[in-house]
């Protein structure tokens, strides 16, 4: 049962980044611009961000089996439509359908893990979830880069579809009902507030720097996106107030009454911002500034993704034995040091240097991600697990968007404010001088963004010192707090 749920969540998360290197060929096929094709990624992330908060309600409303099979079927339908799309609009609709299924699978899988594994074995189980959460999005660009060498972009969907169909067949046989149905009533107002609030926040932050790091990234801060973020924040505030007042909230915000859960969520958000920093900045640096191909930049990230995939289950077992505190502290120390090492990128920085430092950095992240999240979720009473996993996954989506926006804005601002050293341009023709200034400005921007990521990592390191190692959730205390 867990194997098929892991596969479902894996293909769902893989599709977040699978189209990354295929966007140029899709642009050529449909004759569209970069700002249009980017919606294939943005719409997927937005729909995911809308579905994840609703997942807590769905898990309490429907059985495990009903929900998982439905989510897989929706995802398969979207994948099938995408594979035969003859128009960009149809492909965009297919991506939204895919994400509607994908957004349910990960929170459901984590809730099931918390339900069927005892506290002392949860680390190993959540370590397997860590493989999915970290490895799937990381391998997406590399896998698509390799497939595009031999097939068209439709081949990306042809590869995924049979896997999903097999998963549906296996799931229909092995997935059992393990979650409890409390049959909550549908609160349309909460669903609308959540959708516009979280959706607006994700869209606003993904657009705030004037693009996604492509050709538009130099246009500065997007005023319209800032307005959307402010409006979304107001809508979310209304949503939170409503959830605290109604008897059966769609998303339970009282999970933040547990200090360890709140602390673990903040650390996880900082870790994701730092993770996104490297995964966004390094491919841009390699392709836009250094002239590497998409496949070469994807292969640079591959060893790090493999390290993360291998380490996640090992880290889970270490968590069961030693707890989260020292794993997280050691991991964040590694992340902070390796992020700092990326603050001195040059035009001739060795490819091997990027590969090795990135892989070591991912090793550090593997020690932090799942142990910290599991330690936080372990503090919650069982009936709040769907809300805890939904909250954790929602905050991950939001922090990834915010992290990308802040780092891209820092990069573009620093690059535009770059002042060249006149003495280094002596003897160069005007064209050569302009090329060198542009390259140096770009390098300056990437280094500034990594300085900010280093500061974020250092803040996360300080917070890990406050984690408490507890082997069992304090059920009685949590029940008192809930009343």
Short mmCIF file of C-alpha atoms in Angstrom, two decimals:
data_model
loop_
_atom_site.label_atom_id
_atom_site.label_comp_id
_atom_site.label_asym_id
_atom_site.label_seq_id
_atom_site.Cartn_x
_atom_site.Cartn_y
_atom_site.Cartn_z
CA UNK A 1 0.00 0.00 0.00
CA UNK A 2 2.78 2.44 0.93
CA UNK A 3 4.75 1.53 -2.21
CA UNK A 4 1.88 2.43 -4.54
CA UNK A 5 1.17 5.66 -2.59
CA UNK A 6 4.85 6.61 -2.83
CA UNK A 7 4.78 6.00 -6.62
CA UNK A 8 1.64 8.12 -6.98
CA UNK A 9 3.12 11.01 -5.01
CA UNK A 10 6.44 10.63 -6.88
CA UNK A 11 4.94 11.04 -10.38
CA UNK A 12 2.79 13.92 -9.09
CA UNK A 13 5.78 15.85 -7.75
CA UNK A 14 7.95 14.87 -10.72
CA UNK A 15 5.54 16.77 -12.97
CA UNK A 16 6.19 20.02 -11.09
CA UNK A 17 9.58 20.32 -12.80
CA UNK A 18 9.33 17.81 -15.68
CA UNK A 19 8.50 20.48 -18.28
CA UNK A 20 11.33 22.82 -17.18
CA UNK A 21 13.66 21.97 -20.08
CA UNK A 22 10.83 21.30 -22.56
CA UNK A 23 9.40 24.85 -22.52
CA UNK A 24 11.51 26.13 -25.49
CA UNK A 25 10.31 23.30 -27.80
CA UNK A 26 6.68 23.84 -26.66
CA UNK A 27 7.11 27.55 -27.51
CA UNK A 28 8.28 26.61 -31.00
CA UNK A 29 5.44 24.10 -31.55
CA UNK A 30 2.65 26.48 -30.55
CA UNK A 31 4.32 29.76 -31.63
CA UNK A 32 3.99 31.38 -28.21
CA UNK A 33 6.16 33.66 -26.05
CA UNK A 34 8.08 32.89 -22.85
CA UNK A 35 5.55 34.69 -20.60
CA UNK A 36 2.76 32.45 -21.98
CA UNK A 37 4.58 29.11 -21.84
CA UNK A 38 5.61 29.80 -18.22
CA UNK A 39 1.95 29.32 -17.28
CA UNK A 40 2.39 25.55 -17.78
CA UNK A 41 4.53 25.57 -14.62
CA UNK A 42 2.78 28.43 -12.81
CA UNK A 43 -0.74 26.97 -13.31
CA UNK A 44 0.44 23.56 -12.04
CA UNK A 45 1.95 25.08 -8.87
CA UNK A 46 -1.08 27.35 -8.34
CA UNK A 47 -3.56 24.47 -8.60
CA UNK A 48 -1.37 22.39 -6.28
CA UNK A 49 -1.31 25.28 -3.81
CA UNK A 50 -5.12 25.53 -3.92
CA UNK A 51 -5.73 21.77 -3.57
CA UNK A 52 -3.32 21.06 -0.69
CA UNK A 53 -5.18 23.17 1.98
CA UNK A 54 -8.47 21.56 0.88
CA UNK A 55 -6.90 18.08 1.27
CA UNK A 56 -7.45 18.04 5.06
CA UNK A 57 -11.21 18.45 4.48
CA UNK A 58 -11.20 15.78 1.71
CA UNK A 59 -9.29 13.27 3.90
CA UNK A 60 -11.95 13.65 6.62
CA UNK A 61 -14.81 13.48 4.11
CA UNK A 62 -13.83 10.48 1.95
CA UNK A 63 -12.16 7.10 2.58
CA UNK A 64 -8.44 6.60 1.88
CA UNK A 65 -9.23 4.27 -1.01
CA UNK A 66 -11.84 6.54 -2.63
CA UNK A 67 -9.62 9.61 -2.39
CA UNK A 68 -6.37 8.04 -3.60
CA UNK A 69 -7.96 6.26 -6.58
CA UNK A 70 -9.84 9.44 -7.53
CA UNK A 71 -6.66 11.56 -7.27
CA UNK A 72 -4.71 9.08 -9.43
CA UNK A 73 -7.52 8.93 -12.00
CA UNK A 74 -7.72 12.74 -12.22
CA UNK A 75 -3.94 12.90 -12.63
CA UNK A 76 -4.00 10.18 -15.34
CA UNK A 77 -6.78 12.05 -17.20
CA UNK A 78 -4.73 15.26 -17.20
CA UNK A 79 -1.64 13.37 -18.40
CA UNK A 80 -3.58 11.68 -21.23
CA UNK A 81 -5.05 15.02 -22.41
CA UNK A 82 -1.60 16.66 -22.26
CA UNK A 83 -0.06 13.91 -24.41
CA UNK A 84 -2.50 14.60 -27.28
CA UNK A 85 -2.90 18.39 -26.88
CA UNK A 86 -3.00 20.12 -30.27
CA UNK A 87 -3.39 23.63 -28.80
CA UNK A 88 -1.59 25.47 -25.99
CA UNK A 89 -4.88 26.20 -24.19
CA UNK A 90 -5.73 22.48 -24.06
CA UNK A 91 -2.25 21.67 -22.73
CA UNK A 92 -2.71 24.32 -20.03
CA UNK A 93 -6.09 22.82 -19.01
CA UNK A 94 -4.43 19.37 -18.89
CA UNK A 95 -1.74 20.70 -16.53
CA UNK A 96 -4.43 22.10 -14.19
CA UNK A 97 -6.22 18.71 -14.17
CA UNK A 98 -2.89 16.95 -13.43
CA UNK A 99 -2.21 19.29 -10.51
CA UNK A 100 -5.74 18.81 -9.08
CA UNK A 101 -4.90 15.11 -8.63
CA UNK A 102 -1.29 15.69 -7.58
CA UNK A 103 -2.22 18.20 -4.86
CA UNK A 104 -4.22 15.56 -2.96
CA UNK A 105 -1.72 12.67 -3.15
CA UNK A 106 1.19 13.97 -1.03
CA UNK A 107 -0.82 15.15 2.04
CA UNK A 108 -2.88 11.92 1.88
CA UNK A 109 0.27 9.76 1.76
CA UNK A 110 1.81 11.58 4.75
CA UNK A 111 -1.43 11.34 6.76
CA UNK A 112 -1.62 7.58 6.05
CA UNK A 113 2.03 7.16 7.18
CA UNK A 114 1.32 8.95 10.46
CA UNK A 115 -1.74 6.74 10.94
CA UNK A 116 -0.26 3.28 10.24
CA UNK A 117 3.28 3.63 11.66
CA UNK A 118 3.89 3.89 15.43
CA UNK A 119 5.86 6.93 16.67
CA UNK A 120 9.12 4.98 17.08
CA UNK A 121 9.05 3.88 13.40
CA UNK A 122 7.77 7.09 11.82
CA UNK A 123 11.22 8.44 11.02
CA UNK A 124 12.03 5.56 8.66
CA UNK A 125 8.58 5.82 7.04
CA UNK A 126 8.77 9.60 6.59
CA UNK A 127 12.31 9.13 5.25
CA UNK A 128 10.74 7.26 2.34
CA UNK A 129 8.37 10.21 1.87
CA UNK A 130 11.48 12.40 1.86
CA UNK A 131 12.78 10.51 -1.18
CA UNK A 132 9.61 11.50 -3.01
CA UNK A 133 9.51 15.13 -1.80
CA UNK A 134 13.15 15.91 -2.55
CA UNK A 135 14.18 13.49 -5.31
CA UNK A 136 11.17 13.78 -7.67
CA UNK A 137 11.33 17.57 -8.33
CA UNK A 138 15.15 17.45 -8.41
CA UNK A 139 15.31 14.71 -11.06
CA UNK A 140 12.58 16.28 -13.25
CA UNK A 141 14.80 18.68 -15.29
CA UNK A 142 17.53 16.03 -15.79
CA UNK A 143 15.05 13.34 -16.87
CA UNK A 144 13.23 15.68 -19.27
CA UNK A 145 16.56 16.95 -20.69
CA UNK A 146 17.57 13.35 -21.44
CA UNK A 147 14.18 12.37 -22.94
CA UNK A 148 14.12 15.47 -25.15
CA UNK A 149 17.37 14.34 -26.77
CA UNK A 150 15.38 11.46 -28.34
CA UNK A 151 11.65 12.37 -28.24
CA UNK A 152 9.36 15.40 -28.57
CA UNK A 153 7.94 17.08 -25.45
CA UNK A 154 4.86 14.79 -25.72
CA UNK A 155 7.18 11.90 -24.85
CA UNK A 156 7.36 13.27 -21.28
CA UNK A 157 3.66 12.50 -20.84
CA UNK A 158 3.85 9.18 -22.73
CA UNK A 159 6.43 7.99 -20.17
CA UNK A 160 4.39 9.05 -17.12
CA UNK A 161 0.95 7.77 -18.28
CA UNK A 162 1.65 3.97 -18.18
CA UNK A 163 3.19 4.33 -14.70
CA UNK A 164 0.04 6.07 -13.43
CA UNK A 165 -2.26 3.49 -15.05
CA UNK A 166 -0.29 0.63 -13.42
CA UNK A 167 -0.45 2.53 -10.09
CA UNK A 168 -4.28 2.75 -10.40
CA UNK A 169 -4.54 -1.01 -11.02
CA UNK A 170 -2.23 -1.87 -8.10
CA UNK A 171 -3.91 0.70 -5.80
CA UNK A 172 -7.36 -0.78 -6.50
CA UNK A 173 -6.07 -4.06 -5.06
CA UNK A 174 -3.84 -2.96 -2.15
CA UNK A 175 -5.01 0.42 -0.80
CA UNK A 176 -7.11 0.01 2.35
CA UNK A 177 -9.17 2.53 4.33
CA UNK A 178 -7.08 3.72 7.30
CA UNK A 179 -8.17 7.35 7.82
CA UNK A 180 -11.24 8.24 9.90
CA UNK A 181 -14.25 9.96 8.33
CA UNK A 182 -15.69 12.74 10.49
CA UNK A 183 -17.97 13.79 7.60
CA UNK A 184 -17.39 17.57 7.84
CA UNK A 185 -19.85 19.85 6.05
CA UNK A 186 -18.70 21.62 2.90
CA UNK A 187 -17.99 25.26 3.73
CA UNK A 188 -17.99 26.97 0.32
CA UNK A 189 -16.87 30.31 1.78
CA UNK A 190 -13.78 28.69 3.36
CA UNK A 191 -12.92 26.89 0.11
CA UNK A 192 -13.20 30.15 -1.87
CA UNK A 193 -11.19 32.16 0.68
CA UNK A 194 -8.50 29.46 0.78
CA UNK A 195 -8.32 29.20 -3.01
CA UNK A 196 -8.06 32.95 -3.63
CA UNK A 197 -5.83 33.51 -0.60
CA UNK A 198 -3.23 30.78 -1.14
CA UNK A 199 -3.59 30.89 -4.94
CA UNK A 200 -3.16 34.67 -4.99
CA UNK A 201 -0.16 34.49 -2.67
CA UNK A 202 1.57 31.86 -4.84
CA UNK A 203 0.79 33.72 -8.07
CA UNK A 204 1.80 37.09 -6.65
CA UNK A 205 5.15 35.92 -5.35
CA UNK A 206 5.90 33.91 -8.51
CA UNK A 207 5.33 37.10 -10.58
CA UNK A 208 6.72 39.73 -8.19
CA UNK A 209 10.23 39.89 -9.63
CA UNK A 210 8.93 40.56 -13.12
CA UNK A 211 9.21 36.97 -14.33
CA UNK A 212 10.69 33.60 -13.44
CA UNK A 213 14.32 34.34 -14.01
CA UNK A 214 14.10 34.37 -17.78
CA UNK A 215 14.29 37.35 -20.10
CA UNK A 216 11.70 39.23 -18.06
CA UNK A 217 13.64 38.95 -14.82
CA UNK A 218 15.43 42.22 -15.44
CA UNK A 219 12.29 44.35 -15.41
CA UNK A 220 12.38 44.97 -11.66
CA UNK A 221 9.59 44.53 -9.14
CA UNK A 222 6.14 44.02 -10.63
CA UNK A 223 3.73 46.49 -8.97
CA UNK A 224 0.63 44.51 -9.99
CA UNK A 225 2.06 41.37 -8.38
CA UNK A 226 2.72 43.30 -5.13
CA UNK A 227 -0.94 44.40 -5.12
CA UNK A 228 -2.04 40.76 -5.64
CA UNK A 229 0.15 39.63 -2.70
CA UNK A 230 -1.38 42.31 -0.42
CA UNK A 231 -4.93 41.38 -1.50
CA UNK A 232 -4.17 37.66 -1.00
CA UNK A 233 -2.76 38.36 2.48
CA UNK A 234 -6.00 40.19 3.43
CA UNK A 235 -8.12 37.29 2.07
CA UNK A 236 -5.96 34.78 4.01
CA UNK A 237 -6.38 36.81 7.21
CA UNK A 238 -10.19 36.61 6.78
CA UNK A 239 -9.83 32.85 6.06
CA UNK A 240 -7.77 32.28 9.25
CA UNK A 241 -10.24 34.26 11.42
CA UNK A 242 -13.11 32.20 9.96
CA UNK A 243 -11.28 28.89 10.62
CA UNK A 244 -10.70 29.86 14.26
CA UNK A 245 -14.39 30.74 14.77
CA UNK A 246 -16.25 27.87 13.07
CA UNK A 247 -16.83 24.56 14.90
CA UNK A 248 -15.44 22.32 12.12
CA UNK A 249 -12.70 24.29 10.31
CA UNK A 250 -11.59 23.28 6.82
CA UNK A 251 -7.96 23.83 7.88
CA UNK A 252 -7.14 23.68 11.60
CA UNK A 253 -4.90 26.65 12.53
CA UNK A 254 -4.81 25.63 16.20
CA UNK A 255 -2.01 23.21 15.23
CA UNK A 256 0.24 26.26 15.83
CA UNK A 257 -0.50 25.97 19.57
CA UNK A 258 2.17 23.28 19.63
CA UNK A 259 5.52 25.13 19.80
CA UNK A 260 7.61 22.26 18.35
CA UNK A 261 5.27 21.96 15.35
CA UNK A 262 5.44 25.73 14.72
CA UNK A 263 9.25 25.75 15.08
CA UNK A 264 9.65 22.76 12.76
CA UNK A 265 7.48 24.46 10.13
CA UNK A 266 9.55 27.67 10.24
CA UNK A 267 12.81 25.68 9.87
CA UNK A 268 11.32 23.65 6.98
CA UNK A 269 10.25 26.87 5.23
CA UNK A 270 13.76 28.36 5.61
CA UNK A 271 15.31 25.11 4.33
CA UNK A 272 13.03 25.17 1.27
CA UNK A 273 13.89 28.80 0.53
CA UNK A 274 17.60 27.86 0.64
CA UNK A 275 16.95 24.74 -1.47
CA UNK A 276 14.99 26.68 -4.10
CA UNK A 277 17.77 29.28 -4.08
CA UNK A 278 20.29 26.82 -5.50
CA UNK A 279 17.84 24.93 -7.74
CA UNK A 280 16.73 28.21 -9.35
CA UNK A 281 19.95 30.20 -9.40
CA UNK A 282 22.49 27.59 -10.50
CA UNK A 283 20.73 26.53 -13.76
CA UNK A 284 20.19 30.23 -14.61
CA UNK A 285 23.85 30.99 -13.90
CA UNK A 286 25.02 28.01 -15.96
CA UNK A 287 22.72 28.55 -18.97
CA UNK A 288 22.28 32.33 -19.19
CA UNK A 289 25.74 33.45 -18.03
CA UNK A 290 28.07 30.54 -18.74
CA UNK A 291 26.42 29.15 -21.91
CA UNK A 292 25.90 25.55 -20.75
CA UNK A 293 23.00 23.57 -22.26
CA UNK A 294 19.84 22.68 -20.32
CA UNK A 295 20.97 19.04 -20.19
CA UNK A 296 24.41 20.01 -18.82
CA UNK A 297 22.86 22.14 -16.07
CA UNK A 298 20.40 19.32 -15.31
CA UNK A 299 23.26 16.81 -15.04
CA UNK A 300 25.06 19.20 -12.66
CA UNK A 301 22.08 18.90 -10.26
CA UNK A 302 21.79 15.11 -10.67
CA UNK A 303 24.45 13.90 -8.16
CA UNK A 304 22.88 16.13 -5.49
CA UNK A 305 19.44 14.69 -6.23
CA UNK A 306 20.83 11.14 -5.99
CA UNK A 307 22.54 11.97 -2.65
CA UNK A 308 19.23 13.31 -1.33
CA UNK A 309 17.37 10.22 -2.56
CA UNK A 310 19.85 7.79 -0.95
CA UNK A 311 20.11 9.73 2.33
CA UNK A 312 16.39 10.35 3.02
CA UNK A 313 15.57 6.78 4.25
CA UNK A 314 18.91 6.58 6.13
CA UNK A 315 18.17 9.93 7.81
CA UNK A 316 14.72 8.63 8.76
CA UNK A 317 16.25 5.64 10.57
CA UNK A 318 18.77 7.94 12.32
CA UNK A 319 15.86 10.13 13.44
CA UNK A 320 14.13 7.11 15.04
CA UNK A 321 17.34 6.42 16.96
CA UNK A 322 18.65 9.90 17.88
CA UNK A 323 15.80 12.38 17.36
CA UNK A 324 15.78 15.51 15.19
CA UNK A 325 17.88 18.06 17.06
CA UNK A 326 21.47 17.04 16.26
CA UNK A 327 20.64 15.80 12.77
CA UNK A 328 19.06 19.18 11.99
CA UNK A 329 21.91 21.19 13.57
CA UNK A 330 24.62 19.25 11.69
CA UNK A 331 22.57 19.43 8.46
CA UNK A 332 21.96 23.19 8.69
CA UNK A 333 25.67 23.78 9.43
CA UNK A 334 26.55 21.96 6.19
CA UNK A 335 23.85 23.88 4.28
CA UNK A 336 25.08 27.24 5.62
CA UNK A 337 28.75 26.56 4.77
CA UNK A 338 28.02 25.23 1.26
CA UNK A 339 25.61 28.12 0.50
CA UNK A 340 28.38 30.51 1.53
CA UNK A 341 30.73 28.76 -0.92
CA UNK A 342 28.33 29.72 -3.74
CA UNK A 343 28.70 33.45 -2.91
CA UNK A 344 31.94 33.69 -4.91
CA UNK A 345 30.89 32.39 -8.34
CA UNK A 346 33.04 33.53 -11.29
CA UNK A 347 32.95 33.22 -15.09
CA UNK A 348 35.48 30.38 -14.83
CA UNK A 349 34.15 28.51 -11.76
CA UNK A 350 34.81 24.82 -12.44
CA UNK A 351 31.86 22.56 -13.37
CA UNK A 352 33.21 19.93 -10.93
CA UNK A 353 33.21 22.53 -8.11
CA UNK A 354 29.50 23.26 -8.71
CA UNK A 355 28.65 19.53 -8.81
CA UNK A 356 30.56 18.67 -5.60
CA UNK A 357 29.43 21.65 -3.48
CA UNK A 358 25.81 21.20 -4.60
CA UNK A 359 25.92 17.45 -3.75
CA UNK A 360 27.38 18.17 -0.27
CA UNK A 361 24.70 20.83 0.21
CA UNK A 362 21.97 18.32 -0.64
CA UNK A 363 23.51 15.90 1.88
CA UNK A 364 23.09 18.58 4.54
CA UNK A 365 19.49 19.27 3.48
CA UNK A 366 18.67 15.54 3.70
CA UNK A 367 19.61 15.62 7.41
CA UNK A 368 17.16 18.46 8.05
CA UNK A 369 14.03 18.12 5.90
CA UNK A 370 12.11 15.03 7.03
CA UNK A 371 13.48 14.71 10.62
CA UNK A 372 12.35 18.26 11.44
CA UNK A 373 8.95 17.82 9.78
CA UNK A 374 8.39 14.42 11.47
CA UNK A 375 9.37 15.86 14.88
CA UNK A 376 6.76 18.59 14.40
CA UNK A 377 3.97 16.28 13.19
CA UNK A 378 4.66 13.86 16.07
CA UNK A 379 3.54 16.57 18.52
CA UNK A 380 0.00 16.72 17.12
CA UNK A 381 -2.90 14.56 18.33
CA UNK A 382 -3.92 11.88 15.81
CA UNK A 383 -7.16 13.57 14.75
CA UNK A 384 -5.20 16.64 13.65
CA UNK A 385 -2.72 14.76 11.43
CA UNK A 386 -4.60 15.58 8.17
CA UNK A 387 -4.51 19.28 9.15
CA UNK A 388 -0.84 19.10 10.18
CA UNK A 389 0.26 17.51 6.89
CA UNK A 390 -1.93 19.90 4.84
CA UNK A 391 -0.50 22.88 6.73
CA UNK A 392 3.10 21.64 6.32
CA UNK A 393 2.69 21.02 2.57
CA UNK A 394 0.89 24.35 2.02
CA UNK A 395 3.62 26.29 3.84
CA UNK A 396 6.25 24.48 1.74
CA UNK A 397 4.55 25.65 -1.46
CA UNK A 398 4.25 29.21 -0.15
CA UNK A 399 7.85 29.35 1.11
CA UNK A 400 9.17 28.02 -2.22
CA UNK A 401 7.31 30.83 -4.03
CA UNK A 402 8.43 33.49 -1.55
CA UNK A 403 12.02 32.21 -1.58
CA UNK A 404 12.20 32.27 -5.39
CA UNK A 405 10.70 35.79 -5.53
CA UNK A 406 13.05 37.22 -2.89
CA UNK A 407 16.17 35.64 -4.39
CA UNK A 408 15.35 36.55 -8.02
CA UNK A 409 14.54 40.13 -6.93
CA UNK A 410 17.83 40.31 -5.00
CA UNK A 411 19.68 38.94 -8.04
CA UNK A 412 18.13 41.37 -10.57
CA UNK A 413 18.45 44.40 -8.24
CA UNK A 414 22.11 43.68 -7.53
CA UNK A 415 22.84 43.08 -11.23
CA UNK A 416 21.15 46.35 -12.28
CA UNK A 417 23.09 48.30 -9.62
CA UNK A 418 26.43 46.79 -10.61
CA UNK A 419 29.20 49.36 -11.21
CA UNK A 420 32.02 48.07 -13.42
CA UNK A 421 35.69 48.51 -12.60
CA UNK A 422 37.01 50.84 -15.35
CA UNK A 423 40.60 49.57 -15.07
CA UNK A 424 39.53 45.99 -15.93
CA UNK A 425 38.03 47.20 -19.24
CA UNK A 426 41.15 48.93 -20.58
CA UNK A 427 42.24 47.75 -24.01
CA UNK A 428 38.87 46.13 -24.84
CA UNK A 429 36.67 47.11 -27.78
CA UNK A 430 33.25 48.59 -27.00
CA UNK A 431 31.49 45.29 -27.81
CA UNK A 432 33.91 43.27 -25.65
CA UNK A 433 33.58 45.77 -22.79
CA UNK A 434 29.74 45.64 -22.91
CA UNK A 435 29.80 41.81 -22.94
CA UNK A 436 32.15 41.72 -19.96
CA UNK A 437 30.10 44.28 -18.00
CA UNK A 438 26.90 42.28 -18.62
CA UNK A 439 28.56 39.04 -17.50
CA UNK A 440 30.08 40.64 -14.38
CA UNK A 441 26.75 42.28 -13.47
CA UNK A 442 25.01 38.93 -13.80
CA UNK A 443 27.65 37.19 -11.64
CA UNK A 444 27.30 39.97 -9.04
CA UNK A 445 23.54 39.31 -8.94
CA UNK A 446 23.91 35.55 -8.39
CA UNK A 447 26.47 36.09 -5.61
CA UNK A 448 24.19 38.61 -3.86
CA UNK A 449 21.30 36.11 -3.99
CA UNK A 450 23.51 33.41 -2.44
CA UNK A 451 24.58 35.84 0.30
CA UNK A 452 20.90 36.24 1.20
CA UNK A 453 20.43 32.44 1.06
CA UNK A 454 23.43 32.10 3.42
CA UNK A 455 21.83 34.51 5.93
CA UNK A 456 18.55 32.54 5.72
CA UNK A 457 20.44 29.26 6.29
CA UNK A 458 22.24 30.77 9.30
CA UNK A 459 18.87 31.81 10.79
CA UNK A 460 17.63 28.23 10.27
CA UNK A 461 20.77 26.88 11.98
CA UNK A 462 20.10 29.05 15.05
CA UNK A 463 16.49 27.81 15.23
CA UNK A 464 17.55 24.12 15.18
CA UNK A 465 19.14 24.65 18.62
CA UNK A 466 15.63 25.09 20.08
CA UNK A 467 14.32 21.71 18.81
CA UNK A 468 13.58 19.28 21.63
CA UNK A 469 14.07 15.56 21.18
CA UNK A 470 10.85 13.85 22.21
CA UNK A 471 10.26 10.22 21.41
CA UNK A 472 6.49 10.32 22.00
CA UNK A 473 3.86 12.98 21.46
CA UNK A 474 2.38 14.33 24.69
CA UNK A 475 -1.13 13.16 23.95
CA UNK A 476 -2.69 14.27 27.25
CA UNK A 477 -1.13 17.71 27.09
CA UNK A 478 -2.16 18.13 23.45
CA UNK A 479 -5.76 17.21 24.26
CA UNK A 480 -5.82 19.81 27.04
CA UNK A 481 -4.46 22.46 24.66
CA UNK A 482 -7.07 21.56 22.07
CA UNK A 483 -9.93 22.20 24.46
#
